[in-house]
Amino acid sequence: MDHTAHHTGTAHNHAAHEGRQGHAQHGGQAGASWGTAAKATVHCLTGCAIGEIVGMVIGTALLWGNLATMVLAIALAFVFGYSFTLFAVRRAGLDLRTAIKVALAADTVSIAVMELVDNAIIAITPGAMDAHLSDGLFWSALLGGFAVAFLITTPVNKWMIGRGKGHAVVHTYH
């Protein structure tokens, strides 16, 4: 369904004109399409990647150890991941408190799965934890981790969106 004809820049309830299940009806199987799940995962991956790379650069520049750098990178992945959703729903007219709740509901599981998978790939790649920012091994392990995380997180997001959770929460506000 094309929603552009009735957007006014403020939040509104799609359920009022789409039936009780709202966006869950848009997809096929389990209420969500693979395309919708992939878009949600790319959205999440973008924030995670920015935060994680910034964290790795800061930790490396400050000569921190692997654990401290990884903790910073994961924390920033969550901050950036949440902020993308937070800014989007604030633009839609939500107050800050409600926007924070929506961002937490929309992104927590997706970011957690993505970070778990991505960091596991980096940790098990021989030499990646000791590689420097100028090393191809660092970037190939990081980007490879993101690719695997995308492949694993997309079905998780599809399942959640199909049940009205995760990024489905955000769709109510745009």
XYZ file of C-alpha atoms in Angstrom:
174
model
C 0.000 0.000 0.000
C 1.359 3.461 -0.892
C 1.339 5.630 2.208
C 2.718 8.806 0.622
C -0.669 10.248 -0.252
C -1.646 10.780 3.368
C 1.632 11.699 5.088
C 1.467 14.994 6.915
C 4.739 14.750 8.804
C 3.035 13.809 12.065
C 2.556 10.463 13.680
C -0.640 8.606 12.934
C -2.060 5.181 13.491
C -1.967 2.965 10.411
C -4.049 0.355 12.205
C -7.063 2.646 11.971
C -7.142 2.350 8.184
C -5.503 -1.036 7.649
C -7.255 -3.245 10.156
C -5.999 -4.477 13.514
C -2.820 -6.076 12.188
C -1.527 -2.998 10.324
C 1.780 -3.590 8.576
C 1.818 -7.247 9.559
C -0.585 -7.786 6.649
C 1.816 -6.334 4.073
C 4.178 -9.288 3.855
C 3.327 -12.776 2.872
C 4.675 -15.549 4.990
C 4.390 -14.950 8.762
C 3.136 -11.410 8.067
C 6.423 -9.894 6.872
C 8.213 -9.985 3.537
C 11.892 -10.767 3.149
C 12.324 -7.321 1.564
C 10.908 -5.608 4.635
C 13.133 -7.709 6.894
C 16.197 -6.952 4.768
C 15.483 -3.194 4.874
C 15.105 -3.319 8.654
C 18.360 -5.267 8.909
C 20.238 -2.830 6.660
C 18.926 0.043 8.804
C 20.185 -1.704 11.926
C 23.459 -2.786 10.313
C 24.226 0.773 9.247
C 24.023 2.107 12.798
C 25.902 -0.890 14.178
C 28.675 -0.601 11.597
C 29.182 3.116 12.182
C 29.284 2.669 15.949
C 31.521 -0.351 15.825
C 34.017 1.208 13.424
C 34.130 4.455 15.432
C 34.684 2.416 18.598
C 37.482 0.389 17.006
C 39.173 3.557 15.721
C 38.941 5.287 19.118
C 40.146 2.226 21.050
C 43.024 1.687 18.656
C 44.014 5.382 18.648
C 44.042 5.403 22.463
C 46.097 2.175 22.489
C 43.434 0.346 24.501
C 43.483 -3.418 24.765
C 41.199 -5.716 22.777
C 38.554 -6.095 25.486
C 38.196 -2.377 26.220
C 38.105 -1.565 22.497
C 35.484 -4.234 21.824
C 33.299 -3.035 24.731
C 33.471 0.542 23.419
C 32.706 -0.606 19.861
C 29.675 -2.633 20.990
C 28.396 0.211 23.173
C 28.707 2.665 20.284
C 27.010 0.178 17.932
C 23.976 0.258 20.229
C 24.118 4.055 20.572
C 24.295 4.638 16.816
C 21.771 1.889 16.070
C 19.234 3.335 18.498
C 19.926 6.907 17.395
C 18.959 6.213 13.776
C 15.525 5.047 14.882
C 15.245 7.702 17.579
C 15.825 10.536 15.116
C 13.364 9.062 12.615
C 10.506 8.715 15.090
C 11.229 12.137 16.611
C 10.840 13.621 13.102
C 7.494 11.830 12.945
C 6.349 13.833 15.964
C 6.970 11.580 18.973
C 8.056 13.103 22.247
C 11.528 12.108 23.457
C 10.356 9.619 26.093
C 8.058 7.765 23.680
C 10.710 7.882 20.940
C 13.243 6.245 23.259
C 10.766 3.478 24.110
C 10.063 2.884 20.407
C 13.776 2.779 19.539
C 14.476 0.310 22.338
C 11.552 -1.905 21.295
C 12.433 -1.705 17.606
C 16.161 -2.307 17.707
C 17.342 -4.123 20.826
C 17.056 -7.707 19.581
C 18.306 -6.855 16.094
C 21.368 -4.987 17.375
C 22.111 -7.648 19.987
C 22.018 -10.485 17.438
C 24.066 -8.458 14.983
C 26.716 -7.577 17.551
C 26.903 -11.105 18.912
C 27.443 -12.591 15.459
C 29.780 -9.899 14.171
C 32.014 -9.918 17.232
C 32.073 -13.717 17.335
C 33.322 -13.744 13.727
C 36.051 -11.243 14.597
C 37.008 -13.194 17.742
C 37.328 -16.532 15.924
C 39.194 -15.159 12.905
C 42.868 -15.956 13.559
C 44.852 -12.757 14.070
C 41.890 -10.381 13.653
C 41.877 -9.253 17.289
C 45.521 -8.203 16.999
C 45.247 -6.660 13.531
C 45.620 -2.906 13.185
C 43.336 -0.513 11.333
C 45.819 -0.461 8.463
C 45.706 -4.265 8.088
C 43.524 -5.903 5.479
C 42.801 -8.688 7.962
C 41.133 -6.210 10.328
C 38.789 -4.914 7.627
C 38.077 -8.283 6.041
C 37.176 -9.819 9.419
C 35.010 -6.820 10.313
C 33.212 -6.672 6.960
C 32.901 -10.455 6.825
C 31.385 -10.360 10.299
C 28.877 -7.744 9.153
C 27.933 -9.886 6.143
C 27.353 -12.991 8.254
C 25.484 -10.909 10.851
C 23.206 -9.571 8.099
C 22.429 -13.112 6.908
C 21.593 -14.300 10.417
C 19.755 -11.174 11.617
C 17.451 -10.835 8.580
C 15.391 -13.967 9.417
C 15.236 -12.826 13.058
C 13.867 -9.449 11.939
C 11.401 -11.149 9.562
C 10.082 -13.282 12.397
C 9.800 -10.294 14.756
C 8.181 -7.949 12.226
C 5.681 -10.681 11.318
C 4.615 -10.709 14.949
C 4.310 -6.939 15.260
C 7.599 -6.555 17.126
C 11.032 -5.132 16.314
C 10.967 -2.726 13.380
C 7.210 -3.232 13.023
C 6.892 -0.910 16.024
C 8.552 1.891 14.033
C 6.229 1.468 11.032
C 3.331 2.812 13.092
C 5.041 6.203 13.105
C 5.817 6.736 9.426
